[in-house]
XYZ file of C-alpha atoms in Angstrom:
353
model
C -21.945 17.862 32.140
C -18.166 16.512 31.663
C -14.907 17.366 32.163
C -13.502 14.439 30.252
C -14.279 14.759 26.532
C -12.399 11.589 25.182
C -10.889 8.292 26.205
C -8.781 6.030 23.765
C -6.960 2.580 24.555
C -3.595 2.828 22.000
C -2.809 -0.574 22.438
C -5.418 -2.691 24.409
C -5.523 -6.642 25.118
C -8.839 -8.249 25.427
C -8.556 -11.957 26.985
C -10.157 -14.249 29.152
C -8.759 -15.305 32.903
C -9.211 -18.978 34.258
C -12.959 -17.731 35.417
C -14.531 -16.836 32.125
C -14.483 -13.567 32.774
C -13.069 -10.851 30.302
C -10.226 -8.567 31.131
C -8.796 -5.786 29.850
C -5.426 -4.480 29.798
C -2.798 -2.006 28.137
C -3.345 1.719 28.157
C -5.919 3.952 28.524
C -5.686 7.917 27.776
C -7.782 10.724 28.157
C -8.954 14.752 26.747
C -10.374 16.825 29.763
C -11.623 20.526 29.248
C -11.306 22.870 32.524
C -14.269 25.237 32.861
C -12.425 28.039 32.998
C -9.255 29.654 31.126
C -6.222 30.787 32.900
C -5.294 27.462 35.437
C -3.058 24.917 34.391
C -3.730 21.954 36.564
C -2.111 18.355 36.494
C -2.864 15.077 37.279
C -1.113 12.490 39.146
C -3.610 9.854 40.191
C -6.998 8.595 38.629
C -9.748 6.134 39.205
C -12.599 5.359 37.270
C -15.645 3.456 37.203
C -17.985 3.721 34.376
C -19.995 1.609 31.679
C -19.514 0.977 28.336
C -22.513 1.567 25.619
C -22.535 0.223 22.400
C -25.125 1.891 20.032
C -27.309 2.963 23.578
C -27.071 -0.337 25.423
C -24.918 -0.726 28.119
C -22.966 -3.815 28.259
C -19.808 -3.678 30.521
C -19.220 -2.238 33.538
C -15.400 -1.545 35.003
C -13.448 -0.432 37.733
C -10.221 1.057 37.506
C -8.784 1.108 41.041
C -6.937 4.863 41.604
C -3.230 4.380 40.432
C -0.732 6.745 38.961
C -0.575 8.128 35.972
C 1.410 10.400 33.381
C -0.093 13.819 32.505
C 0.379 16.826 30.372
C -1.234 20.099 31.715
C -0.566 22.466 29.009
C -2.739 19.775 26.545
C -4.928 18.814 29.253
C -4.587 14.962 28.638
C -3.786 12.049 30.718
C -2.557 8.441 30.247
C -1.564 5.402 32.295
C -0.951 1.656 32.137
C -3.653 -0.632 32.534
C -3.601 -4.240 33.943
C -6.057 -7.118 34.204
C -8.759 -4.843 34.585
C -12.036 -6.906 34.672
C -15.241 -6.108 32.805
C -17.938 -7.103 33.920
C -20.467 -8.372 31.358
C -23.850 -7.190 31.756
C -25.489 -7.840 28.058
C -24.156 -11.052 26.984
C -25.976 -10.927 23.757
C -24.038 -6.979 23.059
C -20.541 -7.693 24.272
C -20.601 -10.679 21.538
C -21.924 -7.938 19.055
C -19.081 -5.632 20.037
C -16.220 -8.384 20.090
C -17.551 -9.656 16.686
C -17.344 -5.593 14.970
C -14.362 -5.021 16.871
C -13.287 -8.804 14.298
C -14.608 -7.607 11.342
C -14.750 -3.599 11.375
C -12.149 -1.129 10.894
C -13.023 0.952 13.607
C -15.680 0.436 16.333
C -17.630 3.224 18.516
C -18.859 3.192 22.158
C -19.196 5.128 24.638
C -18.036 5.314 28.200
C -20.014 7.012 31.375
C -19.196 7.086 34.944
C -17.082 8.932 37.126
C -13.509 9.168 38.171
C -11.589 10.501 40.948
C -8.739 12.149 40.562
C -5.477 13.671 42.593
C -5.056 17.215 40.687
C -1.888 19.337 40.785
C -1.824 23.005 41.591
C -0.005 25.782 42.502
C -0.344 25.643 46.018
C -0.229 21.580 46.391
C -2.372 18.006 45.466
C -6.195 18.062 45.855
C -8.056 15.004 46.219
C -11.495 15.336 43.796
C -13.742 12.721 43.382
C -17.107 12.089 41.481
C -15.809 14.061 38.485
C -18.744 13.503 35.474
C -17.143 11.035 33.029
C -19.372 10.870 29.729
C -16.660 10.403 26.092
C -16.851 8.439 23.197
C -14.841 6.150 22.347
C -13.007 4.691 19.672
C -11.113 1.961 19.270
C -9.382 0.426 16.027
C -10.727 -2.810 14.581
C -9.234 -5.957 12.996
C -10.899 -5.117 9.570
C -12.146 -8.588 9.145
C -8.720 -10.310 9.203
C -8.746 -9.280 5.551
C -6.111 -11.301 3.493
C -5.988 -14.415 5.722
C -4.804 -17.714 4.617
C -4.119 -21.486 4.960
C 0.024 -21.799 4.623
C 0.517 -24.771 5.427
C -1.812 -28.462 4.905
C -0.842 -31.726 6.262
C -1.611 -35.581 6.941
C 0.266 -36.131 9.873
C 1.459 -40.558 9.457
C -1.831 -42.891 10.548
C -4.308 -39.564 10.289
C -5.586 -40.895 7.363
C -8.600 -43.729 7.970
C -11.765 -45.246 6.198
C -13.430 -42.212 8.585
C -11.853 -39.539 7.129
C -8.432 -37.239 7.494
C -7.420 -35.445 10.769
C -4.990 -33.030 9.317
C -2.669 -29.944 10.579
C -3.256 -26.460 9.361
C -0.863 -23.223 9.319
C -3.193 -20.430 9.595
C -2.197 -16.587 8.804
C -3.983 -14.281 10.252
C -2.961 -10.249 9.614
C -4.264 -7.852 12.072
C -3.559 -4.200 11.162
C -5.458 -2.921 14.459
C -3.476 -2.050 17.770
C -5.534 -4.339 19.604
C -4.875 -7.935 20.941
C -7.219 -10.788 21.072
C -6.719 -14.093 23.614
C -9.988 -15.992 22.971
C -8.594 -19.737 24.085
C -9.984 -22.286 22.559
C -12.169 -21.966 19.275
C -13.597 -24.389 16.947
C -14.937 -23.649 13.436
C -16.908 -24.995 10.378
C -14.980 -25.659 7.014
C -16.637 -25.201 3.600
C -15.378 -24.626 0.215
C -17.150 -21.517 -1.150
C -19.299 -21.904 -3.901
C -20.054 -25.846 -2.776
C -23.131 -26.797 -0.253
C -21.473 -29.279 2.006
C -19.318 -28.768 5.249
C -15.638 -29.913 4.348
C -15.189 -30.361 7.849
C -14.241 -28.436 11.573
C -11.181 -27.203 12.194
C -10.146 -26.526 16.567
C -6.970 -23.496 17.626
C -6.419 -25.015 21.006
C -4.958 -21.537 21.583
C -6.016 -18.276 19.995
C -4.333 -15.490 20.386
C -4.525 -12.929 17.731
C -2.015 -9.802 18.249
C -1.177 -6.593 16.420
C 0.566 -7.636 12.749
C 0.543 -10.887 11.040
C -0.072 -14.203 13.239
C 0.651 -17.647 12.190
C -1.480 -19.579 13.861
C -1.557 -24.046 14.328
C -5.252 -25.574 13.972
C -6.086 -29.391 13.857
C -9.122 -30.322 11.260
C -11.177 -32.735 10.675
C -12.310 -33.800 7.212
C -14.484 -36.820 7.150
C -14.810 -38.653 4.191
C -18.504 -37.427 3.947
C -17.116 -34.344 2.395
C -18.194 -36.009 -0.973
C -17.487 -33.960 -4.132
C -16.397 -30.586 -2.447
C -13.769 -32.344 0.009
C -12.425 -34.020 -3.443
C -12.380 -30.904 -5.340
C -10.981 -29.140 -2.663
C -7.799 -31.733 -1.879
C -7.768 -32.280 -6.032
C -6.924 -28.559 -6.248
C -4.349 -28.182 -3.536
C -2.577 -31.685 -5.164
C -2.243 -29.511 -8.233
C -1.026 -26.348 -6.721
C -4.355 -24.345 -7.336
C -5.621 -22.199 -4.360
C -9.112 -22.536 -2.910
C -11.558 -20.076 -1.302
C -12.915 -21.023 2.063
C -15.232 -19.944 4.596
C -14.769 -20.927 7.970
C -17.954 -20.446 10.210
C -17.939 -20.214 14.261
C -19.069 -23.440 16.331
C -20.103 -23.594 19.647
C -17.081 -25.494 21.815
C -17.916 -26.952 25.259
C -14.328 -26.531 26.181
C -13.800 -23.229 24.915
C -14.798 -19.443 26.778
C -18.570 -19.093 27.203
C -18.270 -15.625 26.435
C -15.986 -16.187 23.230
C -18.176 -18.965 22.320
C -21.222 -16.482 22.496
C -19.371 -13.698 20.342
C -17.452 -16.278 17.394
C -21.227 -18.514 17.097
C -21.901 -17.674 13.434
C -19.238 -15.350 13.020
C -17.541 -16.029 9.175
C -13.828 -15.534 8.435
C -13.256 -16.010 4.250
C -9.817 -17.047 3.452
C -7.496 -18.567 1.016
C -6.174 -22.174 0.964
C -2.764 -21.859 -0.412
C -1.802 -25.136 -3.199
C 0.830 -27.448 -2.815
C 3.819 -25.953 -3.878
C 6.045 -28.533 -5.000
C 4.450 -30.885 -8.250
C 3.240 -34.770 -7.329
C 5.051 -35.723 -10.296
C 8.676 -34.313 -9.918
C 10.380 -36.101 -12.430
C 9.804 -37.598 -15.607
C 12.397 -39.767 -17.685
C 11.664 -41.247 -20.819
C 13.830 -44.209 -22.445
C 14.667 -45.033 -26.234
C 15.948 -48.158 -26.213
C 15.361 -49.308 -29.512
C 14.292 -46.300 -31.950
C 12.521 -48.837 -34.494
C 10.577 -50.094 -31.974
C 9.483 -46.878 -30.919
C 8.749 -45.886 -34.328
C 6.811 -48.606 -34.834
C 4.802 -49.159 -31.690
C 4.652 -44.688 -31.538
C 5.296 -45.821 -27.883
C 8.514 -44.709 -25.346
C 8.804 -46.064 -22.065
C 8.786 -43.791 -19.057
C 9.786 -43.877 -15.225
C 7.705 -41.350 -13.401
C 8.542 -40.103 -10.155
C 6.137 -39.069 -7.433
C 6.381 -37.272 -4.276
C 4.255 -37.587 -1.495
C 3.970 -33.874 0.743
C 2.523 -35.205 3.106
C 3.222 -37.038 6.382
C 0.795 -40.251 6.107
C 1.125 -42.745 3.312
C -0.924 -42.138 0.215
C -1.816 -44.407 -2.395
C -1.417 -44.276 -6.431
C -4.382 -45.626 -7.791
C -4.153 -44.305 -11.588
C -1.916 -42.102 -13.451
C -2.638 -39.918 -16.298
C 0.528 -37.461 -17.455
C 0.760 -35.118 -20.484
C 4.148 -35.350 -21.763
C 5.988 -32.178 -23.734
C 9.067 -31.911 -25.482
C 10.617 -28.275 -26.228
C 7.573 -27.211 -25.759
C 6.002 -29.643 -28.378
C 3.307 -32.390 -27.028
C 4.407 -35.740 -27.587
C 1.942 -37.893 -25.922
C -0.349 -38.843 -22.607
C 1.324 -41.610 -20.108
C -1.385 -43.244 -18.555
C -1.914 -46.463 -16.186
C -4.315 -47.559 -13.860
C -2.973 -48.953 -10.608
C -6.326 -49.908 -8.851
C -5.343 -53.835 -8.636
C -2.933 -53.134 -7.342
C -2.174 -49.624 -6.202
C 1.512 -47.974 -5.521
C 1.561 -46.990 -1.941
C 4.024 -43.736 -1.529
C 4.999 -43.595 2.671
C 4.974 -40.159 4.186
C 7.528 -37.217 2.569
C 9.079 -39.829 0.154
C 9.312 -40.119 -3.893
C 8.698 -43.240 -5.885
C 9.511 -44.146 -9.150
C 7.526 -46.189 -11.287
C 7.220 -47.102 -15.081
């Protein structure tokens, strides 16, 4: 039936070329089982073609053109270096299935049929042998869902901000514990705050490319200001250093890969937003001037400082501070600034009483 009983890619790279079409390259290995006991025979050149099948659909077919490769006879296996070999895609509506498991699985199975041709080593010299039965499962390692992703970094870049909304800069992390690397291009997504009905926004990586280990990631997002009560709870929390949950869901992009676009449509990715890690209010200084007034009016004066994190200009509208002593509460500063609100530029501190 076959002499090859198992193929594995180690280390693979899926991407895209400047046609849309999917290519594959790294390294490929392979089990074969002689027929009979007693002949050790190498191998110095293969070829292949054959057909991937995911559950028992085909959905790529593949040629790899006859080219060296490294070989050990005594444990019958084979291996070589793979590059820009191009699939070609014959179930659109499977290869998206596959690309999405091979996202969100640990571990994906297909299997691959064809032939090969092969130069074999023996005793006596080479022999040429071609339309050798190719039929071996395959399995290659999966991203496990990007599992323990987050948002690093947020930012207004200066003028981002407008009546419309905020276009703002994102540091995603991404950890990959597979072998295998993903170039998708360019890929757009959904933003919503889990737990809360309505779309925070759409975040675009011009550039995607998601290798073995942990990748960092720069995204562009857009948050209109029709994000309502979940865009304010969500920018409320990170202000105050608290982390949110998000779900980010696959859009279709006209500028992106058809054939990513087709596998990431739907597809979810759940991560953590990371809070602001330095406090709005950095500094607080009270003043005693005159302790009988204070004693008599129970009220100090205070300068407050605030910090801005981000790069465009925000504005303090009203201020509402708990303030502690040793440990002991002492009293609530608060002041509304709407008349006339305190406008803090981009990575700068105020001070205000």
């Amino acid at each position: 039936d076959t002499l090859v009983t198992s193929v594995g890619f180690p280390g693979v790279s899926l991407s895209f070329d400047a046609f849309g079409r999917a290519v594959l390259s790294g390294r490929v290995s392979a089990q074969y089982a002689l027929p009979f006991e007693g002949v050790s025979i190498g191998v110095s050149r293969v070829g292949m073609r054959m057909a991937l099948k995911y559950g028992d659909k085909p959905f790529v077919n593949a040629v790899l053109a006859n080219q060296p490769c490294e070989s050990d006879a005594a444990a019958q296996t084979i291996s070589m270096a793979v590059s820009g070999m191009v699939l070609d895609v014959s179930d659109i509506d499977t290869f998206a299935l596959f690309v999405r498991e091979l996202i969100n699985a640990t571990a994906v199975s297909v299997t691959v049929q064809g032939d090969a041709s092969v130069q074999a080593q023996l005793s006596f010299g080479s022999v040429d042998v071609s339309d050798v039965p190719l039929r071996a499962p395959l399995m290659l390692a999966g991203m496990g869902g990007l599992s323990g992703a987050r948002v690093l970094g947020f930012d207004v870049p200066h003028g981002a901000a407008t009546a419309q909304g905020l276009d703002a800069v994102l540091n995603v992390s991404l950890p990959n514990p597979s072998g295998l690397s993903l170039d998708a291009g360019r890929v757009s997504f959904g933003i919503a705050l889990a737990g809360c009905g309505t779309m925070l926004g759409t975040a675009t990586l011009a550039s995607t490319r998601i290798g073995p280990g942990v990748n960092v990631l720069g995204a562009t997002a857009r948050l209109p200001s029709g994000g309502g009560a979940c865009l304010q709870h969500f920018l409320s929390d990170f202000v105050n250093g608290k982390s949110s949950n998000l779900v980010m869901t696959g859009l279709e992009d006209k500028q992106g890969v058809p054939l990513v676009q087709s596998a990431l449509k739907g597809f979810q990715l759940s991560l953590v937003a990371e809070g602001m890690q330095a406090a709005l209010v950095s500094r607080a200084d009270a003043y005693l001037t005159d302790p009988l007034v204070v004693l008599e009016t129970k009220q100090i004066h205070c300068e407050i400082s605030v910090s801005n994190p981000l790069g465009d200009a925000i504005s303090l509208i009203h201020l509402d501070v708990a303030v502690s002593s040793m440990g002991k509460a002492m009293g609530q500063v608060t002041h509304d600034f709407s008349a006339n609100p305190i406008v803090i530029p981009g990575k700068r501190t105020v001070r205000t009483r």
